[in-house]
Coordinates of C-alpha atoms and ligand atoms in Angstrom, one line a residue:
X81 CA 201.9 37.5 -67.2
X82 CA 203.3 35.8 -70.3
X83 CA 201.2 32.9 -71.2
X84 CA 203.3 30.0 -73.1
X85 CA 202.3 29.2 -76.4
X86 CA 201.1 25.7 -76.4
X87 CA 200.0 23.5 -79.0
X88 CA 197.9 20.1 -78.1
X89 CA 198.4 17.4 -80.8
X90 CA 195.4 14.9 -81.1
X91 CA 194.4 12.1 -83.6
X92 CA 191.1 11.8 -82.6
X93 CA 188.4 12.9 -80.3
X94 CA 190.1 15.3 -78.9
X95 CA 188.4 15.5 -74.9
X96 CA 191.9 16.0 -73.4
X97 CA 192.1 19.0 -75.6
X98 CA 188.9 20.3 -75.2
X99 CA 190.1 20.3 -71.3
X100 CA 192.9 22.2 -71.8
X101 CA 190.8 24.8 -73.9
X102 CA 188.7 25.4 -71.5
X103 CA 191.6 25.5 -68.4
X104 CA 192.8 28.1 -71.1
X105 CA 189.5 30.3 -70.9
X106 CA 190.7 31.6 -68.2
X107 CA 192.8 34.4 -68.1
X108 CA 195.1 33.5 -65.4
X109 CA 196.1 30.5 -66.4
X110 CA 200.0 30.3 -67.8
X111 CA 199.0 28.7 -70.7
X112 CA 197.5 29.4 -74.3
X113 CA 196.4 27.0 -77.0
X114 CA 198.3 28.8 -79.8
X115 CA 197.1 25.6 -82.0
X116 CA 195.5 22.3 -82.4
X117 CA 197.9 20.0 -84.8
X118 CA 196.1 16.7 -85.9
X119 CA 198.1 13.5 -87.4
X120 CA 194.6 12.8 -89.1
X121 CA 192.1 15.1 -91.1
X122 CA 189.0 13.4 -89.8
X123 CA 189.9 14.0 -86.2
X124 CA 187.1 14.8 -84.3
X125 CA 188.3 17.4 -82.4
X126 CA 189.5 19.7 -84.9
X127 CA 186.0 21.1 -85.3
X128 CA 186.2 21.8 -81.9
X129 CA 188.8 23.7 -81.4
X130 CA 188.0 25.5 -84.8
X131 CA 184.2 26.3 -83.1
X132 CA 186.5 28.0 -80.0
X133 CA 187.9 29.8 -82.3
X134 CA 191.8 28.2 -82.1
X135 CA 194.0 28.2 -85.1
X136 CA 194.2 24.6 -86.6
X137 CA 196.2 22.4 -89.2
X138 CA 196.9 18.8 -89.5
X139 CA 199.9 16.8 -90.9
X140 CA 198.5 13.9 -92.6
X141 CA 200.6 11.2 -91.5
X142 CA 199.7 8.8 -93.9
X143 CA 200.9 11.0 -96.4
X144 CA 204.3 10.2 -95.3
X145 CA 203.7 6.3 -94.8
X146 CA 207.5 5.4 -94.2
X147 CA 209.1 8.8 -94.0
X148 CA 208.7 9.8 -90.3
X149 CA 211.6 12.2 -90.6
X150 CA 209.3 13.9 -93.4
X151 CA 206.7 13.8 -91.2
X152 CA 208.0 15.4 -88.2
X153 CA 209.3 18.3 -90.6
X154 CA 206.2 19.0 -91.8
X155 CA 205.2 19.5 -87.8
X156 CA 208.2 21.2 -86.6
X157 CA 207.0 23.7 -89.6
X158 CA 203.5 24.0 -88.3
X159 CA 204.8 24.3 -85.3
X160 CA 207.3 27.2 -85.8
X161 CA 204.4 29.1 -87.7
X162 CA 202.6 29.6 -85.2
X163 CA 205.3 30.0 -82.5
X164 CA 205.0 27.1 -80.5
X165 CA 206.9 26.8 -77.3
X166 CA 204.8 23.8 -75.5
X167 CA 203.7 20.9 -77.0
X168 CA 200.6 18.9 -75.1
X169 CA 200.0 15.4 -76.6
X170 CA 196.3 14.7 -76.4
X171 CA 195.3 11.2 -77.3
X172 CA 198.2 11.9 -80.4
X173 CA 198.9 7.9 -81.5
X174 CA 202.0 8.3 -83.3
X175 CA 205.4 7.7 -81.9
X176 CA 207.7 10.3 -82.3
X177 CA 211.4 9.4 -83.3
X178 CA 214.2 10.1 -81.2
X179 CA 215.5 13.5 -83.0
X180 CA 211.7 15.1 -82.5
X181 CA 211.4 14.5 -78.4
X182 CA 215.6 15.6 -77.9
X183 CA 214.4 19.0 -80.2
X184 CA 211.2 19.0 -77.2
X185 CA 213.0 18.0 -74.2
X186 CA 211.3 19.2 -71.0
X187 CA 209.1 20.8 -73.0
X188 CA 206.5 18.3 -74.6
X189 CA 204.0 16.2 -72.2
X190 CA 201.8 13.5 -72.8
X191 CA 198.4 11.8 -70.7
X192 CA 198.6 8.2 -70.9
X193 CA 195.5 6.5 -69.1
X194 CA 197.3 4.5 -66.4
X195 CA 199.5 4.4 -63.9
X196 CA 202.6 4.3 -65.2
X197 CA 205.2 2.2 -64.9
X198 CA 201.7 0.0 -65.2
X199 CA 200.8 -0.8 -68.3
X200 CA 202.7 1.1 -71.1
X201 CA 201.1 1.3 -74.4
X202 CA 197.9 0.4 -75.7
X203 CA 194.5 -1.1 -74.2
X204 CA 195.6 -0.3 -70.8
X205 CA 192.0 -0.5 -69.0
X206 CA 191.2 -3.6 -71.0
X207 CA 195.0 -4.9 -69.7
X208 CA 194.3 -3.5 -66.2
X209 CA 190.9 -5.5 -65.5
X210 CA 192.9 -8.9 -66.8
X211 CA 195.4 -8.0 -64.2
X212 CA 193.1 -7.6 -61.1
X213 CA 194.5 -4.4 -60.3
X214 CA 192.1 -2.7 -57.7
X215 CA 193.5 0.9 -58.4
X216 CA 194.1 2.1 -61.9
X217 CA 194.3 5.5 -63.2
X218 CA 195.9 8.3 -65.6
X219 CA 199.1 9.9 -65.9
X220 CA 201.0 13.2 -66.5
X221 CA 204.7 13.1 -67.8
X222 CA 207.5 14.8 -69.4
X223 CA 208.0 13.0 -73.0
X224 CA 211.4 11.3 -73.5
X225 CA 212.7 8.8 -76.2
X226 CA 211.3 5.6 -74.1
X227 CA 207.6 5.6 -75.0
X228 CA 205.4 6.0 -71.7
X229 CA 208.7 6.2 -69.7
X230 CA 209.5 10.3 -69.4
X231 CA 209.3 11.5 -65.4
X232 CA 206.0 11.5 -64.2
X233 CA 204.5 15.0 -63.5
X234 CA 200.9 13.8 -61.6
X235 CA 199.0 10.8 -61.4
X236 CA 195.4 10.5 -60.5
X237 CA 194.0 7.0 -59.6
X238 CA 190.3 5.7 -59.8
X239 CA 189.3 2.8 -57.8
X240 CA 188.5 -0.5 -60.1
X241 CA 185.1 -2.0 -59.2
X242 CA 184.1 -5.5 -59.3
X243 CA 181.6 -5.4 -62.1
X244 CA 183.7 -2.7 -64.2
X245 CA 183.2 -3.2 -67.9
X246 CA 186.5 -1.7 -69.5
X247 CA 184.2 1.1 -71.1
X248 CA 182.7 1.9 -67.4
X249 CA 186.5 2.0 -66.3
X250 CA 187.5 4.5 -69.5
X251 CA 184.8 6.4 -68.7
X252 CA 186.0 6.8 -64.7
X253 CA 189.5 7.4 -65.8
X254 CA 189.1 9.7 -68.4
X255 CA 187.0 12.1 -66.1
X256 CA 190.5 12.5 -64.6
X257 CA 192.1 13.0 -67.4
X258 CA 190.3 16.1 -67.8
X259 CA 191.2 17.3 -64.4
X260 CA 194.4 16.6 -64.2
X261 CA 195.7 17.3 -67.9
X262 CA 195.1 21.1 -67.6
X263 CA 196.4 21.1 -63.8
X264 CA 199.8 19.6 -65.4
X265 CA 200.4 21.7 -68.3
X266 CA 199.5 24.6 -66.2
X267 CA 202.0 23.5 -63.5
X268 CA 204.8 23.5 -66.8
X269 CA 204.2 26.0 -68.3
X270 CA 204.1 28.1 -64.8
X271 CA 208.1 27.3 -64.5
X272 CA 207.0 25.0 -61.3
X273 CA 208.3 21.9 -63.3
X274 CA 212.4 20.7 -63.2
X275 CA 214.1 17.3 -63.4
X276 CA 216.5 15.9 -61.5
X277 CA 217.9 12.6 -61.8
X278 CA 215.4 11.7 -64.0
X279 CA 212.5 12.7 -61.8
X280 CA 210.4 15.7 -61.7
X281 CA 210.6 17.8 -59.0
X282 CA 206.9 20.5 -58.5
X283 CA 207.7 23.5 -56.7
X284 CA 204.5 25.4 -55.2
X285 CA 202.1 22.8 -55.9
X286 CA 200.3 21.3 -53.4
X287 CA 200.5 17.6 -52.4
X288 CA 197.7 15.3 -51.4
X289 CA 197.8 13.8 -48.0
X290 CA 196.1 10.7 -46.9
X291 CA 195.9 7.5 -48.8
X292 CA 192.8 6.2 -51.3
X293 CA 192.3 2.3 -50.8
X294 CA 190.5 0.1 -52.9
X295 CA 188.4 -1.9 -51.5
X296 CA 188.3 0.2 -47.8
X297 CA 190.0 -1.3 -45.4
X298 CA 187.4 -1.3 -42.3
X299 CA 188.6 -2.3 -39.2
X300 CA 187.7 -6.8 -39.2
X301 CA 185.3 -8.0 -37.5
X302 CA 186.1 -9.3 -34.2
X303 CA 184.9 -13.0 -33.4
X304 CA 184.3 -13.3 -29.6
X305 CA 185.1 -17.1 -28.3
Ligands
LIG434 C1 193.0 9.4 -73.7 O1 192.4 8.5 -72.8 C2 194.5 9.5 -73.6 O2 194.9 9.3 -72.3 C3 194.9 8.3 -74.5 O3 194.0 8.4 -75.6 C4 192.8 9.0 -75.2 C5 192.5 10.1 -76.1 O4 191.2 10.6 -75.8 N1 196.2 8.5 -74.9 C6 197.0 7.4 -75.1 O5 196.6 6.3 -75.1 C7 198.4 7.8 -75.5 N2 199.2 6.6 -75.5 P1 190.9 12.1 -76.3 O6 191.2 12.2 -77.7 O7 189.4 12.2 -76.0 O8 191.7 13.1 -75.4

């Protein structure tokens, strides 16, 4: 088997990556993570990945404050050196112009941590307890020019309690994150992925069956006259 060389781009902490590397461990998984590309030097997961022994570089994007084209050369270099042919973005909080996500088409995904359509963008648990919502979640899509709005490859949804703090909820979500994230690239990078009409279609993946409600729906209780 030919395992796709994939690069995860983070800015930060890096957990989502660190999921993926280990997914990647394994032999038989369709993916490797050829390289770890951070926006910002101080990125907490670079020493991570460097400790797992994965080739890293970063693209200092505030040394191109104002030249995004410039930028996104400098990352399409990085990302030819080292042969990329999947690119996994991992908590990476810079928005990518139009010309960069055409070039990566069908072949760049991104975890947001909701359920899209459902709050796109920033602070979404803090946005999710103001709403009331009783289910929230993460998501798996394909990357297109519409921020948070590419066809959605898996979702996993956590329920949201009634005391939550929106650090409790992160922390529930993000557990998911983990699991799904590596479940998703693999799923891509196995060929199981195409789009069709704007939606992705999974081929040999299985499908969950049943429903999760939040709070349970027990039967009522029955008042006798
Ligand atoms: C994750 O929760 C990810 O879903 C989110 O940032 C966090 C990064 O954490 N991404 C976005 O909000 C993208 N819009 P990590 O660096 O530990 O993976």
């Amino acid at each position: 088997m030919t395992r796709r060389r994939v690069a995860a781009l983070i800015s930060g902490r890096g957990s989502n990556m660190a999921a993926l590397l280990a997914a990647a461990e394994n032999p038989d998984y369709p993916a490797e993570i050829a390289l770890v590309l951070s926006n910002r030097a101080d990125a907490a997961g670079l020493a991570h990945a460097a400790s797992r022994g994965v080739r890293t570089a970063v693209v200092e994007s505030r040394a191109f404050r104002g030249d995004r084209a410039g930028f996104e050369v400098a990352m399409e270099a990085e990302l030819a050196r080292h042969g990329i042919e999947v690119i996994a973005l991992a908590g990476f909080m810079r928005v990518l112009t139009e010309g960069f996500v055409a070039r990566w088409e069908g072949r760049m995904i991104n975890i947001h941590p909701s359920l899209l359509p459902a709050f796109p963008g920033l602070d979404t648990h803090a946005r999710a307890l103001a709403a009331g919502v009783r289910l929230h979640g993460c998501t798996v899509h394909l990357v297109t020019a519409g921020v948070d709005e590419g066809p959605v490859l898996a979702q996993a949804a956590v329920p949201v309690l009634e005391d939550d703090t929106e650090a409790a909820l992160a922390a529930r979500v993000l557990t998911e994150e983990h699991r799904l994230y590596p479940a998703a690239l693999g799923w891509l990078a196995a060929g199981q992925v195409r789009v069709e009409q704007g939606r992705a279609r999974l081929s040999g993946v299985a499908m969950a069956k049943g429903c999760l409600a939040n709070p349970l729906p027990s039967a009522p209780a029955l008042s006798t006259p």
